[in-house]
Amino acid sequence: MILELANKKSVKNILEKKGFAFKKSLGQNFLVDSTVAPKMAECSADKNTGVLEIGPGAGVLTRELSRRAKKVVAIELDESLRPILRDTLKDCENAEVIFGDVLKTDLKAVFRERFSGCERITVCANLPYYITSPVIMKLLESELPIERVTVMVQKEAADRICAKVGSRAAGAVTAAINYYAQAEPLFFVPKNSFLPEPKVDSEVINLKIRTMPPVEVADREFFFRIVNACFMLRRKTAVNSISNAMNIDKKTVKQVLSELGINETARGETFDMKTLAAISGELKKCLQKR
Ligand code: SAM
């Protein structure tokens, strides 16, 4: 049984024949629009590329990637998809499925062992929405040799990830992702492109991994703690947010902001990357002097 077309009827047929039941808890909304998977695959694969896919589901996107890439490795948590993927990927000799949780998988080992001979490696996925941020952050923080990450996420998450740091639409995740990658929206995907139909629309976004961070940061962990603190309590001033979240006295935070020429009533969500980096650097120095 080969999945010829990603339409509702053929995907439904395959799943029903194998007695598959969708698991909402695993974010299972499978693509049934025949135009979306080829478009995503086109953005991330060519004959020299190794592609990591997360959550292949019934294999709709995997097949499109397999047609274009040198090698495809897909990580799927749901064991009940094993017989389905065995069938739908029967003719995809360069595609391999690893059953496991992507968040617990040693990706460095996967890259080392399965992508030898690939000139570049990309990630392409219709992400399970309940773990969008943790998966993206794992990919970015692991220092893997990834060139780009092309993922479908909920529209709202896409807007946040692709927002300008310092704008109203931005959040801690915007700054965290921006540190590692340049995010851009690629195309909109309406909710009726999936089976079952989710409540919200989606968007495919592209994260181009930076070769150098946009700001210099001496202590990355401390920088990310500052970023989280600035966005955690959005209605409070940065002085209050940083002081509360990091347990640093207000006087010290005020002094650092004032030395950097930042108004003490400023809110953290308005800071750009440079300002966040400057605060983190100066505050760290100030605490070390004590
Ligand atoms: N790629 C398919 C498509 O586009 O039709 C399915 C996408 S569906 C939104 C998300 C997939 O991720 C499901 O197959 C689900 O079982 C899988 N998944 C959920 N949690 C996962 C995890 N922690 N690790 C790996 N796969 C996971």
Tab-separated table of N, CA and C and ligand atoms in Angstrom, residues 26-31 53-61 75-78 81 100-103 126-131 152, ligand 1:
chain	number	residue	atom	x	y	z
A	26	LEU	N	-0.720	13.376	21.536
A	26	LEU	CA	0.569	13.409	20.808
A	26	LEU	C	0.551	14.433	19.679
A	27	GLY	N	-0.460	15.287	19.697
A	27	GLY	CA	-0.533	16.350	18.679
A	27	GLY	C	-0.694	15.787	17.273
A	28	GLN	N	-1.475	14.703	17.161
A	28	GLN	CA	-1.584	14.045	15.848
A	28	GLN	C	-2.637	14.675	14.943
A	29	ASN	N	-2.203	15.581	14.105
A	29	ASN	CA	-3.036	16.157	13.045
A	29	ASN	C	-2.246	15.946	11.769
A	30	PHE	N	-2.706	15.016	10.944
A	30	PHE	CA	-1.913	14.624	9.778
A	30	PHE	C	-2.282	15.458	8.558
A	31	LEU	N	-1.279	15.750	7.752
A	31	LEU	CA	-1.476	16.555	6.542
A	31	LEU	C	-2.299	15.802	5.500
A	53	GLU	N	13.480	14.439	10.139
A	53	GLU	CA	12.062	14.789	10.295
A	53	GLU	C	11.622	14.367	11.688
A	54	ILE	N	10.778	15.187	12.293
A	54	ILE	CA	10.272	14.844	13.621
A	54	ILE	C	8.791	14.569	13.495
A	55	GLY	N	8.357	13.373	13.901
A	55	GLY	CA	6.955	12.997	13.833
A	55	GLY	C	6.449	12.779	12.419
A	56	PRO	N	6.855	11.691	11.763
A	56	PRO	CA	6.421	11.454	10.372
A	56	PRO	C	4.939	11.113	10.225
A	57	GLY	N	4.276	10.712	11.298
A	57	GLY	CA	2.846	10.376	11.200
A	57	GLY	C	2.643	9.242	10.214
A	58	ALA	N	1.843	9.492	9.156
A	58	ALA	CA	1.596	8.447	8.152
A	58	ALA	C	2.645	8.481	7.045
A	59	GLY	N	3.542	9.428	7.095
A	59	GLY	CA	4.650	9.446	6.125
A	59	GLY	C	4.453	10.351	4.915
A	60	VAL	N	3.454	11.216	4.988
A	60	VAL	CA	3.156	12.098	3.851
A	60	VAL	C	4.356	13.007	3.509
A	61	LEU	N	4.886	13.691	4.527
A	61	LEU	CA	6.022	14.586	4.303
A	61	LEU	C	7.300	13.767	4.066
A	75	ILE	N	12.000	10.630	13.286
A	75	ILE	CA	11.839	10.130	14.664
A	75	ILE	C	10.358	10.200	15.033
A	76	GLU	N	9.772	9.064	15.372
A	76	GLU	CA	8.336	9.005	15.677
A	76	GLU	C	8.129	8.336	17.034
A	77	LEU	N	7.321	8.966	17.857
A	77	LEU	CA	7.074	8.435	19.205
A	77	LEU	C	6.036	7.312	19.210
A	78	ASP	N	5.055	7.392	18.323
A	78	ASP	CA	3.914	6.476	18.392
A	78	ASP	C	4.206	5.161	17.673
A	81	LEU	N	2.222	3.536	14.758
A	81	LEU	CA	2.394	3.965	13.365
A	81	LEU	C	3.404	3.087	12.619
A	100	GLY	N	10.913	6.597	18.933
A	100	GLY	CA	11.350	7.129	20.217
A	100	GLY	C	10.888	8.569	20.370
A	101	ASP	N	11.184	9.104	21.544
A	101	ASP	CA	10.804	10.483	21.854
A	101	ASP	C	11.939	11.412	21.408
A	102	VAL	N	11.634	12.348	20.530
A	102	VAL	CA	12.697	13.224	20.030
A	102	VAL	C	13.389	13.981	21.169
A	103	LEU	N	12.640	14.280	22.233
A	103	LEU	CA	13.234	15.051	23.333
A	103	LEU	C	14.217	14.202	24.151
A	126	ASN	N	6.377	18.739	10.504
A	126	ASN	CA	5.094	19.274	10.945
A	126	ASN	C	5.070	18.930	12.427
A	127	LEU	N	5.487	19.871	13.244
A	127	LEU	CA	5.764	19.578	14.659
A	127	LEU	C	4.521	19.267	15.474
A	128	PRO	N	4.667	18.300	16.417
A	128	PRO	CA	3.584	18.120	17.378
A	128	PRO	C	3.500	19.394	18.225
A	129	TYR	N	2.344	20.048	18.209
A	129	TYR	CA	2.262	21.399	18.760
A	129	TYR	C	2.514	21.495	20.270
A	130	TYR	N	2.269	20.375	20.990
A	130	TYR	CA	2.412	20.469	22.450
A	130	TYR	C	3.887	20.594	22.864
A	131	ILE	N	4.812	20.328	21.923
A	131	ILE	CA	6.232	20.454	22.280
A	131	ILE	C	7.003	21.329	21.269
A	152	MET	N	6.416	23.389	10.509
A	152	MET	CA	5.042	23.886	10.583
A	152	MET	C	4.681	23.984	12.062
B	1	SAM	N1	4.327	14.593	9.720
B	1	SAM	C1	2.974	14.098	9.779
B	1	SAM	C2	2.107	14.923	8.846
B	1	SAM	O1	2.503	16.059	8.565
B	1	SAM	O2	1.062	14.436	8.456
B	1	SAM	C3	2.417	14.088	11.199
B	1	SAM	C4	2.516	15.392	11.949
B	1	SAM	S1	1.674	15.383	13.497
B	1	SAM	C5	1.331	17.103	13.685
B	1	SAM	C6	2.947	15.193	14.717
B	1	SAM	C7	3.620	13.806	14.768
B	1	SAM	O3	4.608	13.836	15.821
B	1	SAM	C8	2.706	12.643	15.103
B	1	SAM	O4	2.980	11.577	14.252
B	1	SAM	C9	3.073	12.272	16.555
B	1	SAM	O5	2.850	10.910	16.877
B	1	SAM	C10	4.554	12.632	16.578
B	1	SAM	N2	5.087	12.931	17.923
B	1	SAM	C11	4.443	13.466	18.989
B	1	SAM	N3	5.264	13.620	20.031
B	1	SAM	C12	6.497	13.199	19.619
B	1	SAM	C13	7.771	13.090	20.254
B	1	SAM	N4	7.945	13.498	21.518
B	1	SAM	N5	8.800	12.568	19.539
B	1	SAM	C14	8.635	12.179	18.252
B	1	SAM	N6	7.431	12.234	17.598
B	1	SAM	C15	6.386	12.743	18.270
